[in-house]
XYZ file of C-alpha atoms in Angstrom:
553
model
C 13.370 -42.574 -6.124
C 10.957 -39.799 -6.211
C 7.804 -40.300 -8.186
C 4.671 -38.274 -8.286
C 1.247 -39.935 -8.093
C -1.855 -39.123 -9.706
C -2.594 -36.143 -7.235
C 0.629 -34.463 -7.588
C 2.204 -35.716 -4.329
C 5.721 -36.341 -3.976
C 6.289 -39.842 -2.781
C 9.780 -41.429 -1.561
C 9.892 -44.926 -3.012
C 12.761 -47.267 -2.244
C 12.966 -50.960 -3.733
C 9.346 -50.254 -5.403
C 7.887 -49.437 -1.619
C 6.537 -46.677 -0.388
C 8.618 -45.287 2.548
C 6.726 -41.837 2.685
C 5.098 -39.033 1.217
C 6.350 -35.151 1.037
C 3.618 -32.810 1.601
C 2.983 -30.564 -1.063
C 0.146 -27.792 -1.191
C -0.726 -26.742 -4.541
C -2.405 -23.062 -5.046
C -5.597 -23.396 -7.153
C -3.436 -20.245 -8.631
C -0.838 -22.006 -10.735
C 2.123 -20.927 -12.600
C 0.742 -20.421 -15.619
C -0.415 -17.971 -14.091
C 3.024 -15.969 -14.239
C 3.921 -17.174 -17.613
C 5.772 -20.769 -16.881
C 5.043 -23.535 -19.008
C 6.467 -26.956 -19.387
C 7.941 -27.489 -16.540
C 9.921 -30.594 -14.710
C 8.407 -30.624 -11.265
C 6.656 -28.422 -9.696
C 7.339 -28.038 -5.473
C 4.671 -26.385 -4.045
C 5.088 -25.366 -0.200
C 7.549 -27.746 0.816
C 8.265 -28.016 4.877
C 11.442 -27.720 6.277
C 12.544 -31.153 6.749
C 11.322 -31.934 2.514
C 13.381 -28.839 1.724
C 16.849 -29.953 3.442
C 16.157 -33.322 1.250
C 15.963 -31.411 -1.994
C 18.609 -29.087 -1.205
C 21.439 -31.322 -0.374
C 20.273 -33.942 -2.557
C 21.336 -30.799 -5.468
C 23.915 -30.436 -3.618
C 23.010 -26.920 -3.332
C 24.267 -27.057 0.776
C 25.728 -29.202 3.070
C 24.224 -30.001 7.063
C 26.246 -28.301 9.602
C 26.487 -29.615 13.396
C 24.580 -29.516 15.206
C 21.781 -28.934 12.528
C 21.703 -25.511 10.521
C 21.821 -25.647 6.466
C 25.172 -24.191 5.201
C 25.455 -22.176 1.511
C 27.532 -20.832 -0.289
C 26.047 -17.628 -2.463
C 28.944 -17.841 -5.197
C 30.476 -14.399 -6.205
C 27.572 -12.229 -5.059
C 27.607 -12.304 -1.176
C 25.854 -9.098 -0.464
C 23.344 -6.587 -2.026
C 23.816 -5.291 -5.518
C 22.236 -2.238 -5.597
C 23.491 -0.710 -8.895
C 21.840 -3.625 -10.643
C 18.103 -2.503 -9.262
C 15.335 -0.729 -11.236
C 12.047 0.018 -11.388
C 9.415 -0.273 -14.249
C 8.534 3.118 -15.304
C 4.664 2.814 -16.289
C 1.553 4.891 -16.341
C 0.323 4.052 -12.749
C 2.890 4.567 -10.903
C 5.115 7.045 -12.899
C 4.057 10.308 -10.586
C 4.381 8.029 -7.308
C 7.994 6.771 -7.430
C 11.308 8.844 -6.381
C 13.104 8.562 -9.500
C 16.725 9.184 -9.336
C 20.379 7.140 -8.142
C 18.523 5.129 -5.590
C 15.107 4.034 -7.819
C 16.721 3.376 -11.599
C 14.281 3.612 -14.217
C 13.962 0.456 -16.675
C 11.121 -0.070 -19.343
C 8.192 -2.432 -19.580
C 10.023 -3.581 -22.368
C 13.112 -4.768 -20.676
C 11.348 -6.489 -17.876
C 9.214 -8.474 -20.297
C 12.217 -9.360 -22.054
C 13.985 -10.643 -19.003
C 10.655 -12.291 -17.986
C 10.700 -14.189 -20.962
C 14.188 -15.172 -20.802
C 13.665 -16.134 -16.864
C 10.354 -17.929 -18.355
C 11.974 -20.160 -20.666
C 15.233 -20.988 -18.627
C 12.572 -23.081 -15.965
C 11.062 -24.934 -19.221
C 11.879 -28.493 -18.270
C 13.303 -27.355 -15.089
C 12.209 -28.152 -11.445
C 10.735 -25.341 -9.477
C 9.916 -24.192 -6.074
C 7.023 -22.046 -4.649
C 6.442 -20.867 -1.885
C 3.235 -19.337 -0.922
C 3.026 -17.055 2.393
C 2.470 -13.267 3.718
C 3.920 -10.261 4.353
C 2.676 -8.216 6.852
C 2.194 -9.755 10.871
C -1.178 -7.864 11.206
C -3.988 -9.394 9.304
C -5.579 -5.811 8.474
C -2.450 -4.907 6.378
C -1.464 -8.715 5.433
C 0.236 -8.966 1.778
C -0.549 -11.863 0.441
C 2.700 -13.466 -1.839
C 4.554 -15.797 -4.162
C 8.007 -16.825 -4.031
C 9.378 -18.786 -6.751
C 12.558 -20.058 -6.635
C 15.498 -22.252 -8.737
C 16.669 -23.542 -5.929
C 15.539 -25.224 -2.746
C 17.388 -23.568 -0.246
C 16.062 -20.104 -1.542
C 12.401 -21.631 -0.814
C 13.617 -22.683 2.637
C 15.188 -18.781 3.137
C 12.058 -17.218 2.228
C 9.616 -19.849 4.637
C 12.283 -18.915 7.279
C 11.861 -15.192 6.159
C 7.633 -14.726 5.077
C 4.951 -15.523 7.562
C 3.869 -19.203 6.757
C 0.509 -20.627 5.928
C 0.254 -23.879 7.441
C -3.639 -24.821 6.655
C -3.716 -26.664 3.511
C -7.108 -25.096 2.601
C -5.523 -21.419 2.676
C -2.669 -22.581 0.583
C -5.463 -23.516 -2.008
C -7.478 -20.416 -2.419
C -4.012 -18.138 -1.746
C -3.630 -15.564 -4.766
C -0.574 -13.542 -4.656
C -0.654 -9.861 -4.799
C 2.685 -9.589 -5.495
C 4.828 -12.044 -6.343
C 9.044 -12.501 -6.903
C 10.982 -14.856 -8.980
C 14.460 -15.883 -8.554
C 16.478 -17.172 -11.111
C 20.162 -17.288 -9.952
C 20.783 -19.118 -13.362
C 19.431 -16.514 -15.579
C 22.228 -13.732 -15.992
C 22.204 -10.149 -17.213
C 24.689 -8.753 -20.058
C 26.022 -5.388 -19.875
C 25.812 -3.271 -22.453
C 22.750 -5.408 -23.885
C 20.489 -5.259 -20.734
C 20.338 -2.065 -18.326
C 22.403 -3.858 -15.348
C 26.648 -3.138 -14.569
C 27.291 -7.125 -13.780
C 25.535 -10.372 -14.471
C 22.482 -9.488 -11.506
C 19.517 -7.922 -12.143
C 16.738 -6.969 -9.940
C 13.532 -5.631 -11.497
C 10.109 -4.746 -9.658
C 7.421 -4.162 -11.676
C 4.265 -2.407 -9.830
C 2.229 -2.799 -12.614
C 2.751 -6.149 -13.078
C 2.757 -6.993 -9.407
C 6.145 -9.142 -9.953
C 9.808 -9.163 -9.002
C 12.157 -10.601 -11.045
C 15.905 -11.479 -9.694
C 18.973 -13.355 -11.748
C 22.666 -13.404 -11.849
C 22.679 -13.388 -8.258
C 22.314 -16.012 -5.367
C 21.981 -13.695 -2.274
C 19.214 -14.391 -0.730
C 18.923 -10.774 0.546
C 17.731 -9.510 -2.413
C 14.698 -11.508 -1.923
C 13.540 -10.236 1.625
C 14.562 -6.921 0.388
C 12.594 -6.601 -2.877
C 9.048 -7.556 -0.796
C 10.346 -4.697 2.025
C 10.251 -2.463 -1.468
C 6.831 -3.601 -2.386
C 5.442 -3.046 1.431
C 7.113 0.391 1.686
C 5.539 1.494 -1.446
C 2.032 0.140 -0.336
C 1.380 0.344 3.318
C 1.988 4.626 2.857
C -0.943 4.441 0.940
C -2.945 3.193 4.279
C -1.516 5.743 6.200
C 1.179 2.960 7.805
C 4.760 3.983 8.512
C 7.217 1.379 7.006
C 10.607 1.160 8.684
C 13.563 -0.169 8.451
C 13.635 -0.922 11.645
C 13.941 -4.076 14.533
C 11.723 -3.762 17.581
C 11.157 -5.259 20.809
C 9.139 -4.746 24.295
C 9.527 -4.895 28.208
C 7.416 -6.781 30.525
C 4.417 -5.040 28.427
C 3.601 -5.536 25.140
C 2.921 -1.722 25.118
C 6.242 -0.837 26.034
C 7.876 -1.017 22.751
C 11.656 0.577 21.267
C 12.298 0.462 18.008
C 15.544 0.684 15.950
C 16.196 2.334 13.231
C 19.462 2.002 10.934
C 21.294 0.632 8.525
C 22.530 -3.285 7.705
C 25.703 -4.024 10.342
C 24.958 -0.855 12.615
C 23.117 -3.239 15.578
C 19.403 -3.957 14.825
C 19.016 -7.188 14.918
C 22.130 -7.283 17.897
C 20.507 -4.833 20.066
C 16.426 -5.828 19.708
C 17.793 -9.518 20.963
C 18.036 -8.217 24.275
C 17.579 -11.144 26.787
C 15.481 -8.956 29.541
C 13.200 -7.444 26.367
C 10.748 -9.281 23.920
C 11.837 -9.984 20.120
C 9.223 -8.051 17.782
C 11.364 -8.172 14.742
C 14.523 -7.831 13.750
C 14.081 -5.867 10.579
C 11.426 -4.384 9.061
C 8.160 -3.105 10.311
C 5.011 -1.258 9.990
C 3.461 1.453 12.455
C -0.509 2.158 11.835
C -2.876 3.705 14.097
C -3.303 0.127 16.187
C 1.090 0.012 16.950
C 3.497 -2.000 15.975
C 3.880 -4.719 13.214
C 6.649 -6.624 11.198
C 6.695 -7.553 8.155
C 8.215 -10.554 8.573
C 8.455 -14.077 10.301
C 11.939 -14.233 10.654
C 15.689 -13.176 11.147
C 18.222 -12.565 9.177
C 21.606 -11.306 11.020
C 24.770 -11.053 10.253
C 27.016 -13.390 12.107
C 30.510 -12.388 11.420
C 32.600 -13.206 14.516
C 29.181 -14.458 16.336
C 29.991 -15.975 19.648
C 27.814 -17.391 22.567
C 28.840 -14.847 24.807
C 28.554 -11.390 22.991
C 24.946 -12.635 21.405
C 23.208 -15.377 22.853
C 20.023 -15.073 21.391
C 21.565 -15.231 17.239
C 23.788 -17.851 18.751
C 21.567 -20.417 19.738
C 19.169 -19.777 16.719
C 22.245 -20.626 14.503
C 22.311 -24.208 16.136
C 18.528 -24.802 15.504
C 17.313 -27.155 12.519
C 15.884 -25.179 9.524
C 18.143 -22.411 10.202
C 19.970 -21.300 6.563
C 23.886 -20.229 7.136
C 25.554 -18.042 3.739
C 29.211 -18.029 3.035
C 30.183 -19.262 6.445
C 33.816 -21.756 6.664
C 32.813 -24.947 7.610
C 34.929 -27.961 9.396
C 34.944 -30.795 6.677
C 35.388 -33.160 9.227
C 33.589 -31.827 12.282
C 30.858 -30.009 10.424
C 31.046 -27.172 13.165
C 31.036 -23.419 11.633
C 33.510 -20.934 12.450
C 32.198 -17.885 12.528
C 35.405 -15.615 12.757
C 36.583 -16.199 9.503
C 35.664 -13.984 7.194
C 37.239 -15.937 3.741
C 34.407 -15.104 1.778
C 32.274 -12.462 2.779
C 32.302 -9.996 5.714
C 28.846 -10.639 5.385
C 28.080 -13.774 6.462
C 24.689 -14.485 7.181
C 21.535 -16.298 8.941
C 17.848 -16.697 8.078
C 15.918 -18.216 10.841
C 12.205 -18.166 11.421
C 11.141 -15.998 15.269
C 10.049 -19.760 16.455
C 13.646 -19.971 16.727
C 14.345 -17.209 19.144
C 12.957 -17.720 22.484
C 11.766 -14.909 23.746
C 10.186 -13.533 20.947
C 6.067 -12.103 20.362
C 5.434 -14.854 17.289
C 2.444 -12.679 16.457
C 4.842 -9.980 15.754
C 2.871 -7.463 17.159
C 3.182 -4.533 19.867
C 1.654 -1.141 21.035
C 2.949 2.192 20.333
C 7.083 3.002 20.274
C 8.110 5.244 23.179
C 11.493 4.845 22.351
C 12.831 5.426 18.987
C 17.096 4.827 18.841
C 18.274 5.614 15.252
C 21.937 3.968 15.201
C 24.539 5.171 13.153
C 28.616 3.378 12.829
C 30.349 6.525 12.613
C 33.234 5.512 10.919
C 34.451 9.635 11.578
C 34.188 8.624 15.395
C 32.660 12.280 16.445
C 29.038 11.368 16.914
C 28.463 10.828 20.584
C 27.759 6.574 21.590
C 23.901 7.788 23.110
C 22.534 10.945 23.000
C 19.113 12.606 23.698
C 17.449 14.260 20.587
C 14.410 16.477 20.092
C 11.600 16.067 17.389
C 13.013 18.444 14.818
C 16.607 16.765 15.315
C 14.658 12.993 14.706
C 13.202 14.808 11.533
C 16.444 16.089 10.029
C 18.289 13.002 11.044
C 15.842 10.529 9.771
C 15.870 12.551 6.603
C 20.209 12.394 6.714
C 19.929 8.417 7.516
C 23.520 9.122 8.253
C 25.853 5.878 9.047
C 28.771 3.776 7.572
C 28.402 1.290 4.873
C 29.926 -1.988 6.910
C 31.846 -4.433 4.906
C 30.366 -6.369 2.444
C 26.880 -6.041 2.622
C 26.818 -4.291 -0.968
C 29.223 -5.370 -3.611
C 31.958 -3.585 -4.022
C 32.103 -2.635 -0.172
C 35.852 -3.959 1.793
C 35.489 -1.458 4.246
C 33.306 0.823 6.248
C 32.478 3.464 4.233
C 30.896 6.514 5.328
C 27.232 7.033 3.796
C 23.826 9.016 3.658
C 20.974 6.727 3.362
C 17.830 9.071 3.597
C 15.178 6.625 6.359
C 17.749 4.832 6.881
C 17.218 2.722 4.234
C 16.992 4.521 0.818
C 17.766 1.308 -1.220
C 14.143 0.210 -0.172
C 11.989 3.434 -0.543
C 10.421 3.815 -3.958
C 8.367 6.770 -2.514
C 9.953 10.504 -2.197
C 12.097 10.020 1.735
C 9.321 13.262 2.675
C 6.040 10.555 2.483
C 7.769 8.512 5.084
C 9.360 11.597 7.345
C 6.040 13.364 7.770
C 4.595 9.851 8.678
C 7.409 9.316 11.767
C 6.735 12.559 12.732
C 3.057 12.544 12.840
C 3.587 9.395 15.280
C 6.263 10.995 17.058
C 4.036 13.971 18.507
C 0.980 11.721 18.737
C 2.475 9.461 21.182
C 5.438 11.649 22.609
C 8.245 8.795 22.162
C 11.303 9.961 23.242
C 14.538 9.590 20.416
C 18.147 8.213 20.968
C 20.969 8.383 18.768
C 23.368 5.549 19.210
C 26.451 5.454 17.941
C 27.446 1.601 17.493
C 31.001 2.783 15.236
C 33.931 4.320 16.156
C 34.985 6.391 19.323
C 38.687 7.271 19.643
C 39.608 8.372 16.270
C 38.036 7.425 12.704
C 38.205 4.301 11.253
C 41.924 3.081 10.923
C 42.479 4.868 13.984
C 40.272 4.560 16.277
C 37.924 1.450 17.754
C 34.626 0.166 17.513
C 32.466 0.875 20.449
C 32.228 -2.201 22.640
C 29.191 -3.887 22.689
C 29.028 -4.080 26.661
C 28.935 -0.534 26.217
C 26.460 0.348 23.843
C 23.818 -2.614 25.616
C 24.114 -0.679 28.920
C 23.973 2.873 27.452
C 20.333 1.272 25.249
C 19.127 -0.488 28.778
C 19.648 2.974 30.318
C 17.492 4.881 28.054
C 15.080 2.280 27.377
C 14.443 1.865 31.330
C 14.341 5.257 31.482
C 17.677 6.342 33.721
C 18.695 8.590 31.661
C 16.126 11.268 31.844
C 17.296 13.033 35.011
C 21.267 12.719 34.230
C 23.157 15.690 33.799
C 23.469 16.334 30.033
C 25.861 18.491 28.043
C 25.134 20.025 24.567
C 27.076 18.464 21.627
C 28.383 21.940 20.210
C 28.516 21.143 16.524
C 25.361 18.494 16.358
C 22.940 20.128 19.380
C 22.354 16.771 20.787
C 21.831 16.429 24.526
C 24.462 13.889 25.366
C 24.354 12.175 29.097
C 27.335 12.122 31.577
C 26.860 9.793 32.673
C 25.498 5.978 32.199
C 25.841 3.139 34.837
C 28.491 0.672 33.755
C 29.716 2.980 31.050
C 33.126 4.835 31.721
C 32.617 8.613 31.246
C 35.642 9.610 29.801
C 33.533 6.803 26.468
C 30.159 9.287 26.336
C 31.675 12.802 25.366
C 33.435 11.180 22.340
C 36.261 14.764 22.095
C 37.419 13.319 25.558
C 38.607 9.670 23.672
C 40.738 11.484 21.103
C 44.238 11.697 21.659
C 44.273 15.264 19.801
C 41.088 17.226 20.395
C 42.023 19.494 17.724
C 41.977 16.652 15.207
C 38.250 15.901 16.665
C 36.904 19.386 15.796
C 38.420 19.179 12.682
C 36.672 16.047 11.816
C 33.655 17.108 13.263
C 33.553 19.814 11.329
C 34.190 17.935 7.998
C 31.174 15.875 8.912
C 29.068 18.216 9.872
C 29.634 20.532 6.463
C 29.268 16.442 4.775
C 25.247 16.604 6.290
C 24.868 20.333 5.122
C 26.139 19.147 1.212
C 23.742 16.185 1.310
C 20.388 17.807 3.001
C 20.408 20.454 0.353
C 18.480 18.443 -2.078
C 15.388 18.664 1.342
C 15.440 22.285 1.451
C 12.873 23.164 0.542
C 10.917 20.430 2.397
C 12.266 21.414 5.652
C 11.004 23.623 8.000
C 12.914 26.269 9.926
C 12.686 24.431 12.928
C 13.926 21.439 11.260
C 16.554 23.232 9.399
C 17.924 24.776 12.502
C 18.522 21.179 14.160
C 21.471 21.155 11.171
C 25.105 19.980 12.114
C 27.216 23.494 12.401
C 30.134 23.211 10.441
């Protein structure tokens, strides 16, 4: 039995004896605080360990051997992006880039949904957890995450960076603050959503509100929102990017690209040091993230291809979505793919052992955007120049990968201006000026890496091996690249290497791996006219230089 004594502590009683007590740190900032009233039982800031109790006791998971947390995420297993708005209100109405990617909603509709959301947790247990966003203390967010279930609370402690000193966790006040409600559902028609999910961010309000939908994603990805909107403000650079270093802490490469193109694969690099695996900020001091954690995809994850994810998915506290699980050995098998192609694992950087747990580094000079060209013309490495970095960041080209949006089976090629336009409530020119201010300041040098198809297109072709595309990232990032002989990409201008030790040749001038080059330049061609259609809207933002690094259909 669970009671709770006179102070609010959570005590484990069995027989009428105490066996032991669950820390929980309450937040002189309570929950009234966001409207909740009447409430069950309130679970502030539970550890690991008190949060695998709760959550198999619901029977919201089950333990997996050797010791990861296994879930299942119900019919939502990925991102629902048609389902996400954005209060339109007086303060920030000039600010945000309205349009397909930031839906409008009223102040009305949130506080309606609020309510509802408010109401469903009367009588209901709850979860909180109170932590940060931000790895530098100079740009720290402090925030709330309130949660129906336990599990989600252990996701975003695995996800957030923690406060472990009780007396912070009293006098923490949220500055922004998300509430899931997986039990709460939308209707169409009545409410502004297509499906049952809704995800609302309120600026105004300083609150997040998510229902309909278990995927922990859209947690992590709703405070990536709230830091890309803020940290421009302060002159920081927020990426969707992973990051790591050499043998200095100043040596640092950073990755930029979509969800399934490589990040978190190719920034857990054995010889290198783990910044971050997803999102970051870059101020005038270097590199931050704005995290405390992982969260990779682990689709056909084995020992041998990635080591580092590997062993993290063995660790205790790690939290394991949609995976098939052994209901007799409890071991996971990661290459089936029954529910989701997007299987998934949250893990805190503790986890990974050679990682900078500060998550903090000096000043890129490598910057690799990576793209899965599911066309299978853009070369697998190739060197660009500033005004290419600026019309390709702008572009974000790449191919949606299987299931991480609903609605997704199969790679899907995609524009995602930054390289993550899902998460950038600001106009995509706030954040290209800012890379290219830090570009020239610190002369980085920029890759493109192609991590998708070489060969043929998809259907035809094959992905790019990952032996490959490690040695052709070592290469560049240890600098062996700069003196190779380098050919010009005739449609895209890039300079693309001839060479790359342990790489065949005949893999790096992708023309050479088609059976009919003819069929290459005519696919090269459709793609290139496909980056001409979608940069039109940036016209006018462009300059010449910039415009001539174009694609030439």
């Amino acid at each position: 039995t669970i009671i709770v004594d006179v102070k609010g502590r959570l005590i484990c009683m069995v027989e009428g004896k105490q066996i032991y007590m669950i820390e929980s740190h309450h937040s002189s900032y309570g929950l009234e605080n966001h409207g909740f009233r009447n409430l069950e039982q309130e679970h502030w800031n539970l550890n690991v360990p008190a949060l695998y109790e709760q959550a198999i006791r619901r029977h919201e998971g089950v333990l997996a051997y050797p010791g990861a947390l296994v879930v299942r995420t119900g019919d939502y297993t990925g991102r629902s992006p048609d389902d996400k708005f954005t209060v339109c209100e007086p303060s920030t109405e000039k600010e945000i880039w309205w349009g397909t990617i930031n839906r409008e909603t009223t102040q009305a509709e949130f506080n309606k949904m609020h309510q509802r959301i408010s109401g469903y947790f009367e009588n209901r247990d709850i979860f909180v957890q109170d932590c940060y966003a931000g790895a530098d203390p100079l740009y720290s967010l402090p925030i709330r995450i309130i949660t129906e279930h336990a599990w989600q609370s252990l996701f975003a402690r695995n996800m957030f960076v923690t406060i472990t000193d009780s007396q912070s966790l009293n006098r923490h006040v949220p500055e922004f603050t998300v509430i899931s409600a997986p039990g709460v559902t939308a209707v169409p028609g009545l409410d502004p959503t297509s499906s049952g999910a809704f995800i609302l961010v309120n600026f105004a309000r300083k609150m997040a509100l998510i229902g309909g939908t278990l995927y922990a994603g859209e947690i992590k990805k709703s405070i990536f929102t709230v830091m890309n909107y803020l940290m421009p403000k302060r002159s920081v650079m927020a990426m969707h990017c992973s990051a790591n270093y050499g043998r200095d802490p100043d040596d640092v490469a950073i990755f930029f690209g979509l969800s399934g193109t490589g990040k978190t694969t190719l920034s857990n690099d054995a010889t290198r040091t783990l910044i971050g695996d997803d999102e970051h900020g870059w101020s005038d001091k270097g590199i931050f993230n704005f995290e405390g954690g992982c969260y990779a995809k682990v689709i056909r994850l084995s020992e041998e291809g990635e080591p580092e994810i590997y062993r993290a998915t063995r660790k205790f506290g790690t939290v394991i979505e949609n995976v098939k699980l052994d209901a007799h050995s409890r071991r996971i098998d990661f290459d089936d793919d029954d529910f989701t192609e997007n299987t998934r694992a949250a893990y805190p950087l503790t986890h990974v052992e050679k990682a900078d747990y500060d998550g903090i580094g000096g000043h890129p000079g490598h910057i690799i955007f990576l793209t899965a060209d599911a066309f299978g013309v853009i070369p697998p490495i190739a060197s660009l120049t500033p005004a290419h970095a600026q019309y390709h960041f702008l572009a974000g080209y790449t191919a949606k990968v299987a299931g991480t949006e609903e609605g997704v089976r199969e790679p899907t090629a995609t524009f995602s201006t930054c390289f993550g336009a899902p998460f950038m409530p600001l106009h995509p020119t706030v954040y290209a000026t800012l890379l290219a201010e830090r570009i020239n300041m610190h002369n980085a040098k920029i890759w493109m890496v192609n991590t998708g198809w070489t060969g043929g297109p998809y259907g035809k072709g094959e992905r790019m091996k990952l032996s490959f595309t490690r040695a052709m990232v070592r290469a560049a990032l240890e600098d062996k690249l700069d003196n190779v002989k380098k050919v010009i990409d005739p449609v895209f201008g890039f300079k693309v290497p001839t060479e790359v030790p342990g790489v065949p040749a005949k893999v790096l001038v992708p023309r050479n791996t088609w059976d009919d080059p003819s069929s290459y330049d005519t696919m090269a061609k459709d793609l290139a006219a496909r980056f001409q259609d979608y940069m039109v809207q940036f016209e006018d933002k462009m300059t010449d230089e910039v415009k001539a690094a174009a694609p030439r259909a």
